[in-house]
mmCIF file of C-alpha atoms in Angstrom:
data_model
loop_
_atom_site.group_PDB
_atom_site.id
_atom_site.type_symbol
_atom_site.label_atom_id
_atom_site.label_comp_id
_atom_site.label_asym_id
_atom_site.label_seq_id
_atom_site.Cartn_x
_atom_site.Cartn_y
_atom_site.Cartn_z
ATOM 1 C CA UNK O 1 95.747 72.602 76.864
ATOM 2 C CA UNK O 2 94.812 70.770 73.704
ATOM 3 C CA UNK O 3 96.084 73.803 71.282
ATOM 4 C CA UNK O 4 99.241 75.177 72.314
ATOM 5 C CA UNK O 5 98.699 78.167 69.997
ATOM 6 C CA UNK O 6 95.408 79.129 71.439
ATOM 7 C CA UNK O 7 95.118 81.827 73.911
ATOM 8 C CA UNK O 8 92.306 83.703 75.381
ATOM 9 C CA UNK O 9 91.951 87.691 74.988
ATOM 10 C CA UNK O 10 90.255 88.982 77.836
ATOM 11 C CA UNK O 11 88.910 92.420 78.236
ATOM 12 C CA UNK O 12 88.891 93.814 82.007
ATOM 13 C CA UNK O 13 88.833 97.334 83.448
ATOM 14 C CA UNK O 14 92.420 98.626 84.221
ATOM 15 C CA UNK O 15 91.698 98.451 88.193
ATOM 16 C CA UNK O 16 90.846 94.731 87.638
ATOM 17 C CA UNK O 17 93.967 93.927 85.382
ATOM 18 C CA UNK O 18 96.137 95.827 87.700
ATOM 19 C CA UNK O 19 94.737 93.514 90.393
ATOM 20 C CA UNK O 20 94.954 90.515 88.422
ATOM 21 C CA UNK O 21 98.523 91.275 87.511
ATOM 22 C CA UNK O 22 99.415 91.883 90.982
ATOM 23 C CA UNK O 23 98.133 88.375 92.440
ATOM 24 C CA UNK O 24 95.434 90.049 94.685
ATOM 25 C CA UNK O 25 92.476 89.073 92.290
ATOM 26 C CA UNK O 26 92.861 85.225 91.550
ATOM 27 C CA UNK O 27 89.001 84.783 90.128
ATOM 28 C CA UNK O 28 87.602 86.790 86.913
ATOM 29 C CA UNK O 29 83.757 86.416 86.647
ATOM 30 C CA UNK O 30 81.589 86.572 83.679
ATOM 31 C CA UNK O 31 78.092 86.437 83.012
ATOM 32 C CA UNK O 32 78.199 83.887 80.378
ATOM 33 C CA UNK O 33 79.538 80.302 80.358
ATOM 34 C CA UNK O 34 83.339 80.141 79.511
ATOM 35 C CA UNK O 35 84.555 76.767 78.203
ATOM 36 C CA UNK O 36 88.386 76.975 78.288
ATOM 37 C CA UNK O 37 90.775 74.135 79.501
ATOM 38 C CA UNK O 38 93.105 74.416 82.510
ATOM 39 C CA UNK O 39 96.280 75.726 81.251
ATOM 40 C CA UNK O 40 94.761 78.388 78.865
ATOM 41 C CA UNK O 41 97.031 81.226 78.471
ATOM 42 C CA UNK O 42 95.058 84.698 78.750
ATOM 43 C CA UNK O 43 96.138 87.998 77.470
ATOM 44 C CA UNK O 44 94.833 90.762 79.451
ATOM 45 C CA UNK O 45 93.647 93.864 77.720
ATOM 46 C CA UNK O 46 93.020 96.762 79.643
ATOM 47 C CA UNK O 47 90.037 98.888 78.481
ATOM 48 C CA UNK O 48 89.888 102.718 78.502
ATOM 49 C CA UNK O 49 91.694 104.825 79.144
ATOM 50 C CA UNK O 50 94.395 102.146 79.070
ATOM 51 C CA UNK O 51 93.688 100.492 75.892
ATOM 52 C CA UNK O 52 96.615 97.976 75.771
ATOM 53 C CA UNK O 53 97.557 94.444 76.413
ATOM 54 C CA UNK O 54 99.160 94.848 79.660
ATOM 55 C CA UNK O 55 100.076 91.169 80.667
ATOM 56 C CA UNK O 56 98.826 87.896 80.883
ATOM 57 C CA UNK O 57 98.198 84.810 83.231
ATOM 58 C CA UNK O 58 96.683 81.358 83.225
ATOM 59 C CA UNK O 59 93.604 79.450 83.822
ATOM 60 C CA UNK O 60 93.741 77.011 86.341
ATOM 61 C CA UNK O 61 90.177 76.103 86.436
ATOM 62 C CA UNK O 62 86.618 77.335 85.178
ATOM 63 C CA UNK O 63 83.483 76.858 87.574
ATOM 64 C CA UNK O 64 80.366 77.526 85.711
ATOM 65 C CA UNK O 65 77.162 77.669 87.663
ATOM 66 C CA UNK O 66 74.620 80.057 89.066
ATOM 67 C CA UNK O 67 75.793 83.778 89.912
ATOM 68 C CA UNK O 68 74.593 82.988 93.801
ATOM 69 C CA UNK O 69 77.085 79.790 93.678
ATOM 70 C CA UNK O 70 79.871 82.010 91.826
ATOM 71 C CA UNK O 71 79.801 84.737 94.289
ATOM 72 C CA UNK O 72 79.746 82.127 97.299
ATOM 73 C CA UNK O 73 82.807 80.512 95.957
ATOM 74 C CA UNK O 74 84.797 83.420 94.791
ATOM 75 C CA UNK O 75 83.725 86.273 97.006
ATOM 76 C CA UNK O 76 87.264 86.467 98.502
ATOM 77 C CA UNK O 77 89.298 86.362 95.224
ATOM 78 C CA UNK O 78 87.166 88.261 92.901
ATOM 79 C CA UNK O 79 88.496 91.720 93.872
ATOM 80 C CA UNK O 80 84.907 93.223 93.345
ATOM 81 C CA UNK O 81 82.440 94.168 96.076
ATOM 82 C CA UNK O 82 79.052 92.353 96.310
ATOM 83 C CA UNK O 83 76.874 95.556 95.199
ATOM 84 C CA UNK O 84 79.233 95.712 91.876
ATOM 85 C CA UNK O 85 78.874 92.036 91.465
ATOM 86 C CA UNK O 86 75.214 91.995 91.850
ATOM 87 C CA UNK O 87 74.841 94.790 89.657
ATOM 88 C CA UNK O 88 77.051 92.978 86.546
ATOM 89 C CA UNK O 89 75.181 89.849 87.327
ATOM 90 C CA UNK O 90 71.599 91.128 86.906
ATOM 91 C CA UNK O 91 69.588 89.125 84.833
ATOM 92 C CA UNK O 92 72.186 86.643 84.345
ATOM 93 C CA UNK O 93 71.268 82.750 84.742
ATOM 94 C CA UNK O 94 74.437 81.569 84.541
ATOM 95 C CA UNK O 95 78.204 82.532 85.386
ATOM 96 C CA UNK O 96 81.593 81.496 85.231
ATOM 97 C CA UNK O 97 84.590 81.833 87.675
ATOM 98 C CA UNK O 98 87.916 81.968 85.835
ATOM 99 C CA UNK O 99 90.779 80.986 88.517
ATOM 100 C CA UNK O 100 93.851 82.587 87.435
ATOM 101 C CA UNK O 101 97.462 81.668 88.257
ATOM 102 C CA UNK O 102 101.237 83.104 87.387
ATOM 103 C CA UNK O 103 100.404 86.570 86.382
ATOM 104 C CA UNK O 104 102.866 88.236 84.115
ATOM 105 C CA UNK O 105 103.009 92.316 83.770
ATOM 106 C CA UNK O 106 104.507 93.102 80.541
ATOM 107 C CA UNK O 107 107.093 95.799 80.773
ATOM 108 C CA UNK O 108 105.891 97.375 77.685
ATOM 109 C CA UNK O 109 102.036 97.229 77.183
ATOM 110 C CA UNK O 110 101.056 96.566 73.708
ATOM 111 C CA UNK O 111 98.654 99.440 72.558
ATOM 112 C CA UNK O 112 95.430 99.278 70.545
ATOM 113 C CA UNK O 113 97.145 101.836 68.078
ATOM 114 C CA UNK O 114 100.016 99.167 67.255
ATOM 115 C CA UNK O 115 97.639 96.341 67.198
ATOM 116 C CA UNK O 116 95.288 98.129 64.576
ATOM 117 C CA UNK O 117 98.534 99.154 62.916
ATOM 118 C CA UNK O 118 98.864 95.323 61.528
ATOM 119 C CA UNK O 119 95.262 95.230 60.300
ATOM 120 C CA UNK O 120 92.013 95.269 61.766
ATOM 121 C CA UNK O 121 91.939 94.150 65.388
ATOM 122 C CA UNK O 122 88.950 94.981 67.689
ATOM 123 C CA UNK O 123 89.096 94.048 71.319
ATOM 124 C CA UNK O 124 86.437 91.730 72.419
ATOM 125 C CA UNK O 125 83.447 93.309 74.847
ATOM 126 C CA UNK O 126 83.887 90.169 77.112
ATOM 127 C CA UNK O 127 86.609 87.717 75.499
ATOM 128 C CA UNK O 128 87.543 85.652 72.501
ATOM 129 C CA UNK O 129 90.193 83.220 71.536
ATOM 130 C CA UNK O 130 93.191 83.946 69.531
ATOM 131 C CA UNK O 131 94.665 81.654 67.075
ATOM 132 C CA UNK O 132 98.419 81.038 66.864
ATOM 133 C CA UNK O 133 98.167 83.448 63.720
ATOM 134 C CA UNK O 134 96.643 86.439 66.044
ATOM 135 C CA UNK O 135 99.367 85.693 68.670
ATOM 136 C CA UNK O 136 102.057 86.358 66.241
ATOM 137 C CA UNK O 137 100.469 89.483 65.185
ATOM 138 C CA UNK O 138 100.098 90.753 68.582
ATOM 139 C CA UNK O 139 103.674 89.874 69.291
ATOM 140 C CA UNK O 140 104.647 91.578 66.096
ATOM 141 C CA UNK O 141 102.456 94.822 67.168
ATOM 142 C CA UNK O 142 105.207 95.742 69.754
ATOM 143 C CA UNK O 143 108.756 94.073 69.158
ATOM 144 C CA UNK O 144 110.032 94.837 72.541
ATOM 145 C CA UNK O 145 106.903 93.059 74.391
ATOM 146 C CA UNK O 146 106.778 90.552 71.526
ATOM 147 C CA UNK O 147 109.676 88.427 72.118
ATOM 148 C CA UNK O 148 108.676 88.333 76.134
ATOM 149 C CA UNK O 149 105.092 87.459 75.041
ATOM 150 C CA UNK O 150 105.991 84.464 72.911
ATOM 151 C CA UNK O 151 108.287 83.016 75.536
ATOM 152 C CA UNK O 152 105.957 83.666 78.186
ATOM 153 C CA UNK O 153 103.164 81.774 76.062
ATOM 154 C CA UNK O 154 105.653 79.256 75.680
ATOM 155 C CA UNK O 155 106.199 78.791 79.393
ATOM 156 C CA UNK O 156 102.662 78.876 79.931
ATOM 157 C CA UNK O 157 101.789 76.040 77.390
ATOM 158 C CA UNK O 158 104.775 73.870 78.561
ATOM 159 C CA UNK O 159 103.047 72.993 81.698
#
């Protein structure tokens, strides 16, 4: 990864976060082009009702193609039914398939309330990149998880 202090914050429904962290969902699909290099750490923000950063993983590769091509390449790894996929991709002309590896579940999730206690924090609708300063704020929001988070980030970016 070119910037060892850059990570992605990815919003996912709780059931997908659980599946990614269990290793049963190894491809996350998105309606837009995602340009992230292999090795990029990904913090998983589980949306309502969880509303917390629950773990992390790392991007192995990103495939950008038509929704049909992404489905063809990832249908057995995306953890989503064809009907759900088609509904999600409706109207999209481009899609991305993020191949993920090395999931880490946080023993103590970082709740949205703790993230907001340190200042303005808005979970992304889809995803956004975090700077080193953002990552330090996230780590500071939950002292128990923070040390584990920074250690895991170092492990993930050392590859």
